[in-house]
XYZ file of C-alpha atoms in Angstrom:
393
model
C 81.452 114.177 -3.133
C 80.114 112.201 -0.128
C 77.385 109.801 -1.242
C 75.250 110.975 1.670
C 74.882 114.326 -0.077
C 73.414 112.583 -3.122
C 70.810 110.903 -0.906
C 69.927 114.265 0.657
C 69.648 115.865 -2.789
C 67.303 113.068 -3.896
C 65.132 113.727 -0.864
C 65.122 117.433 -1.703
C 64.174 116.623 -5.282
C 61.185 114.540 -4.182
C 59.997 117.177 -1.727
C 60.412 119.879 -4.348
C 58.389 117.867 -6.863
C 55.573 117.501 -4.337
C 55.480 121.245 -3.841
C 55.551 122.257 -7.511
C 53.872 119.508 -9.559
C 50.394 120.157 -8.165
C 50.181 123.419 -10.146
C 49.996 121.483 -13.396
C 47.437 119.030 -12.015
C 44.883 121.349 -10.395
C 42.333 121.229 -13.253
C 42.311 117.414 -13.207
C 42.104 117.235 -9.415
C 39.298 119.803 -9.271
C 37.311 117.937 -11.921
C 37.868 114.534 -10.288
C 36.709 115.678 -6.844
C 34.088 118.109 -8.210
C 35.432 121.110 -6.312
C 35.939 124.719 -7.309
C 39.202 126.182 -8.551
C 39.502 128.051 -5.254
C 39.141 124.832 -3.260
C 41.703 123.117 -5.477
C 44.029 126.064 -4.911
C 43.983 125.326 -1.198
C 46.011 122.224 -1.997
C 48.818 124.719 -2.699
C 48.174 127.314 0.019
C 47.521 124.607 2.617
C 50.854 123.034 1.734
C 52.704 126.344 2.140
C 51.122 127.041 5.525
C 51.979 123.545 6.737
C 55.591 124.031 5.666
C 55.922 127.142 7.834
C 54.309 125.456 10.854
C 55.961 122.071 10.457
C 59.469 123.499 10.119
C 59.404 124.801 13.694
C 57.092 122.263 15.326
C 58.769 119.069 14.106
C 62.287 120.376 14.633
C 61.400 121.317 18.208
C 59.679 117.984 18.852
C 62.655 115.967 17.615
C 65.387 118.134 19.126
C 67.016 115.355 21.179
C 66.923 112.627 18.541
C 69.825 111.828 16.235
C 69.679 113.839 13.041
C 69.891 110.804 10.801
C 66.938 109.210 12.602
C 64.961 112.432 12.278
C 65.681 112.663 8.541
C 64.537 109.067 8.045
C 61.346 109.809 9.967
C 60.710 112.987 7.969
C 61.105 111.234 4.626
C 58.826 108.440 5.867
C 56.228 111.110 6.677
C 56.702 112.488 3.173
C 56.077 109.043 1.678
C 52.902 108.594 3.751
C 51.583 112.014 2.715
C 52.075 111.388 -0.981
C 50.643 107.897 -0.682
C 47.514 109.413 0.875
C 47.283 111.825 -2.061
C 47.725 109.015 -4.581
C 44.914 106.885 -3.111
C 42.646 109.741 -1.985
C 38.969 108.929 -2.419
C 37.856 112.486 -1.726
C 39.042 116.058 -1.499
C 39.449 115.915 2.293
C 41.851 112.967 2.118
C 43.772 114.685 -0.670
C 44.158 117.848 1.417
C 45.244 115.761 4.409
C 47.880 114.061 2.262
C 49.209 117.442 1.142
C 49.388 118.680 4.735
C 51.161 115.533 5.979
C 53.710 115.718 3.147
C 54.293 119.419 3.807
C 54.998 118.973 7.504
C 58.355 117.385 6.714
C 59.441 120.037 4.186
C 60.918 122.733 6.404
C 62.498 120.392 8.938
C 64.050 118.264 6.194
C 65.841 121.217 4.628
C 66.711 122.728 8.001
C 68.133 119.587 9.599
C 69.408 118.294 6.260
C 71.517 121.418 5.806
C 73.269 120.729 9.109
C 73.850 117.122 8.144
C 75.136 118.154 4.703
C 77.701 120.568 6.097
C 78.926 117.965 8.599
C 79.849 115.615 5.736
C 82.525 117.924 4.286
C 85.438 120.035 5.537
C 84.444 123.442 6.998
C 85.720 125.352 3.959
C 83.177 123.546 1.736
C 80.085 123.803 3.942
C 78.104 126.233 1.755
C 78.803 124.110 -1.314
C 77.540 121.045 0.563
C 74.312 122.859 1.402
C 74.036 123.885 -2.256
C 74.318 120.230 -3.329
C 71.434 119.315 -1.043
C 69.353 122.203 -2.388
C 70.206 121.225 -5.958
C 67.405 118.678 -5.746
C 64.937 121.427 -4.888
C 66.096 123.732 -7.678
C 65.950 120.965 -10.288
C 62.454 120.111 -9.045
C 61.489 123.728 -9.613
C 62.512 123.350 -13.257
C 60.836 119.981 -13.757
C 57.960 120.027 -11.265
C 55.141 121.618 -13.259
C 55.966 120.002 -16.631
C 56.607 116.656 -14.871
C 53.196 116.749 -13.222
C 51.439 117.936 -16.363
C 53.093 115.279 -18.562
C 52.387 112.320 -16.286
C 48.926 113.634 -15.469
C 48.046 113.969 -19.130
C 49.191 110.448 -19.999
C 48.273 108.409 -16.928
C 46.176 110.687 -14.707
C 47.046 112.902 -11.766
C 47.287 109.979 -9.318
C 50.214 108.546 -11.313
C 52.231 111.700 -10.552
C 51.806 111.166 -6.817
C 52.656 107.469 -7.137
C 55.867 108.512 -8.909
C 56.769 110.967 -6.153
C 55.993 108.321 -3.530
C 58.481 106.006 -5.256
C 61.115 108.752 -5.272
C 60.510 109.190 -1.547
C 61.080 105.480 -0.926
C 64.373 105.653 -2.847
C 65.463 108.718 -0.856
C 64.523 106.969 2.389
C 66.658 103.962 1.470
C 69.511 106.210 0.353
C 69.575 108.238 3.571
C 69.383 105.083 5.686
C 72.269 103.476 3.789
C 74.531 106.388 2.893
C 74.249 109.043 5.612
C 76.600 108.292 8.540
C 75.031 107.615 11.914
C 76.840 110.575 13.513
C 75.924 112.960 10.720
C 75.292 116.446 12.031
C 78.136 116.296 14.535
C 81.013 118.643 13.773
C 84.202 117.081 12.356
C 86.022 117.677 15.634
C 83.385 115.649 17.483
C 81.640 118.582 19.170
C 77.875 118.687 19.213
C 75.485 121.547 18.635
C 72.640 122.307 21.058
C 70.030 119.543 21.217
C 67.851 120.413 24.204
C 64.969 122.649 23.133
C 65.710 125.224 25.822
C 69.348 125.444 24.705
C 68.266 125.878 21.083
C 65.810 128.609 22.020
C 68.599 130.465 23.830
C 70.408 130.794 20.521
C 67.618 133.114 19.360
C 68.958 135.739 21.743
C 71.572 136.449 19.081
C 70.925 139.547 17.023
C 72.785 137.925 14.132
C 70.235 135.101 14.045
C 67.338 137.539 13.767
C 69.074 139.766 11.230
C 69.831 136.745 9.037
C 66.252 135.486 9.316
C 64.979 138.944 8.386
C 67.327 139.166 5.401
C 66.175 135.700 4.290
C 62.490 136.631 4.533
C 62.982 139.908 2.684
C 65.161 138.357 -0.010
C 62.559 135.689 -0.718
C 59.825 138.316 -0.443
C 61.475 140.391 -3.144
C 61.785 137.458 -5.519
C 58.289 136.075 -4.928
C 56.666 139.483 -4.920
C 57.528 139.484 -8.604
C 57.474 135.763 -9.370
C 53.937 135.199 -8.068
C 52.577 137.318 -10.933
C 55.279 136.732 -13.522
C 52.943 134.843 -15.862
C 50.774 137.971 -16.133
C 53.851 140.106 -16.699
C 54.952 137.844 -19.532
C 51.573 137.779 -21.264
C 50.095 141.206 -20.499
C 53.277 143.294 -20.706
C 55.824 141.218 -22.634
C 53.407 140.099 -25.332
C 54.068 136.367 -24.882
C 51.302 133.832 -25.438
C 50.005 131.720 -22.558
C 51.714 128.741 -24.193
C 55.089 130.440 -23.780
C 54.814 130.695 -20.009
C 55.917 127.103 -19.336
C 59.273 127.394 -21.106
C 59.845 130.860 -19.657
C 59.375 129.411 -16.182
C 61.891 126.720 -17.076
C 64.367 129.465 -18.007
C 63.793 130.942 -14.553
C 64.247 127.479 -13.013
C 67.562 126.961 -14.782
C 68.619 130.272 -13.258
C 67.770 128.884 -9.810
C 70.046 125.899 -10.419
C 72.918 128.131 -11.561
C 72.415 130.592 -8.698
C 72.444 127.780 -6.147
C 75.749 126.394 -7.455
C 77.484 129.754 -7.867
C 76.177 131.098 -4.574
C 77.345 128.055 -2.638
C 80.869 128.238 -4.045
C 81.150 131.998 -3.570
C 79.838 131.866 0.009
C 82.649 129.496 0.984
C 85.133 132.175 -0.103
C 83.485 135.287 1.368
C 80.007 134.683 2.702
C 78.785 138.135 3.688
C 80.121 139.752 0.528
C 78.390 137.043 -1.522
C 75.095 137.611 0.283
C 75.264 141.370 -0.195
C 76.098 141.049 -3.884
C 73.372 138.455 -4.456
C 70.693 140.577 -2.790
C 71.893 143.716 -4.554
C 71.894 141.816 -7.853
C 68.314 140.699 -7.165
C 67.286 144.310 -6.498
C 68.841 145.563 -9.730
C 67.438 142.662 -11.762
C 63.901 143.330 -10.543
C 64.137 147.057 -11.180
C 65.543 146.594 -14.689
C 62.947 143.896 -15.382
C 60.243 146.421 -14.527
C 61.704 148.885 -17.013
C 62.199 146.364 -19.837
C 59.255 144.009 -19.288
C 57.763 144.972 -22.643
C 60.826 143.583 -24.452
C 60.531 139.871 -25.189
C 64.284 139.341 -25.540
C 65.068 141.227 -22.339
C 62.368 139.307 -20.453
C 64.004 135.975 -21.257
C 67.417 137.147 -20.050
C 65.996 138.812 -16.965
C 63.885 135.759 -16.054
C 67.106 133.747 -15.997
C 68.904 136.411 -13.928
C 65.963 136.559 -11.527
C 66.513 132.875 -10.810
C 70.279 133.279 -10.461
C 70.213 136.270 -8.117
C 67.139 135.058 -6.248
C 68.709 131.761 -5.170
C 72.391 132.686 -4.947
C 71.929 133.796 -1.339
C 70.247 130.603 -0.098
C 73.267 128.376 0.776
C 75.095 131.243 2.470
C 72.045 132.341 4.474
C 71.596 128.849 5.892
C 75.227 128.447 6.938
C 75.206 131.984 8.328
C 72.172 131.467 10.556
C 73.407 128.087 11.775
C 76.856 129.510 12.560
C 75.234 132.353 14.500
C 73.084 129.823 16.364
C 76.001 127.428 17.020
C 74.442 124.702 14.895
C 70.973 124.733 16.481
C 68.644 122.807 14.172
C 65.737 125.030 15.201
C 67.500 128.042 13.683
C 68.066 126.193 10.404
C 64.390 125.258 10.222
C 63.371 128.781 11.226
C 65.278 129.985 8.167
C 63.010 127.831 5.982
C 59.949 129.228 7.769
C 61.272 132.752 7.251
C 61.536 132.126 3.514
C 57.890 131.014 3.404
C 56.807 134.067 5.380
C 58.700 136.156 2.846
C 56.968 134.348 -0.015
C 53.570 135.177 1.451
C 54.528 138.794 2.169
C 55.880 139.393 -1.326
C 52.868 137.817 -3.011
C 50.482 139.860 -0.856
C 52.215 143.180 -1.516
C 52.533 142.431 -5.224
C 48.818 141.652 -5.362
C 47.977 144.879 -3.561
C 49.931 146.852 -6.171
C 48.002 145.190 -8.998
C 44.664 145.736 -7.214
C 45.544 149.399 -6.789
C 45.705 149.711 -10.561
C 49.468 149.984 -11.057
C 49.564 147.208 -13.649
C 51.549 144.023 -14.076
C 54.938 145.716 -13.921
C 54.173 146.800 -10.369
C 55.078 143.497 -8.647
C 58.576 143.798 -10.126
C 59.034 147.217 -8.580
C 57.479 146.038 -5.309
C 59.902 143.120 -5.314
C 62.807 145.470 -5.965
C 61.792 147.571 -2.970
C 61.561 144.547 -0.683
C 64.897 143.215 -1.956
C 66.533 146.599 -1.360
C 65.366 146.386 2.244
C 67.032 142.988 2.490
C 70.293 144.561 1.276
C 70.065 147.126 4.073
C 69.387 144.447 6.698
C 72.239 142.293 5.426
C 74.586 145.282 5.439
C 73.746 145.926 9.095
C 74.276 142.245 9.902
C 77.637 142.180 8.130
C 78.799 145.361 9.823
C 77.805 144.172 13.289
C 79.294 140.716 12.854
C 82.475 140.056 14.736
C 84.351 136.846 14.087
C 81.960 134.117 15.267
C 83.456 130.654 15.326
C 81.645 128.456 12.766
C 79.875 125.438 14.246
C 82.251 123.172 12.328
C 85.217 124.519 14.293
C 83.838 124.751 17.822
C 85.529 122.864 20.603
């Protein structure tokens, strides 16, 4: 395994921790700054919105710079954002730190995925992307308990100091271990760098179909996941204390799905994506039927993670192949996933508000995921034999 991939995974781990650990620290932060729970919650929603905006804006602004230099700059921005959070003297500074840290999120994973795939032979590109995303999936498992543990022992600021240190290590690792020409195809060809050339790649129907499938796939998973704690406690009969380990079961599923999905996509990408999205649809529907069974809920929480993330490596390589390696398309894929997250959470909430109960988000998620299967099937059927970016001349 190229050592550069390890540095990218460490960066992904730090960014993932920043996104997830705040959930376990909100009560402390709210009490320290004397703000309401709703205001504290904006430290999460503000982060998500900044991810969606930053993914496109920063990738466009840095289009003509070398990808290694951009990654170093993005991780430096991440370090600054978390440092601001760690030393924040008021709620406004804390929110600013969250926004600054979030701006790098989408571009890091978008550009980083192109760098990751350039470090390995073409037949291993999806696995390389999966290695980079392994940091994010592990952070999903550890983020909330990591933040809660450190916050309980040393205060919430200590958690952000720890993440800042991880960012510094990732920055040093990327600077030392990622090759200077990373992001250039093995044959020496380059993908579009000028913004206008990158925007032209969005004329491709395959780009838009893949982005739509990404958004809908994430929307299906997060339509259910956003309210899964209520499903566990109000339908499954679990106690509130059980939710943390159940979420870790789901997180382990994410790790497994990322690994399996990356390997399978290198063998037959479109088939893998269709099976992953179909598996997500079935898992959500069955979860809705069996949510009152504690044993079934544990198994299905794990499968939700597996099927929900198995499509991620393949979707990223698919959209970047369709866009001839344009970094803007890779970052747009990250933005699409966040749009899907918001859509799924909104629709799931509407179902609960309409009085359909805490099983409803699972069925809503299944419906959204089924739509993603249909979109992916159209994309696969319309696809010809595009030349992967790794093999262009």
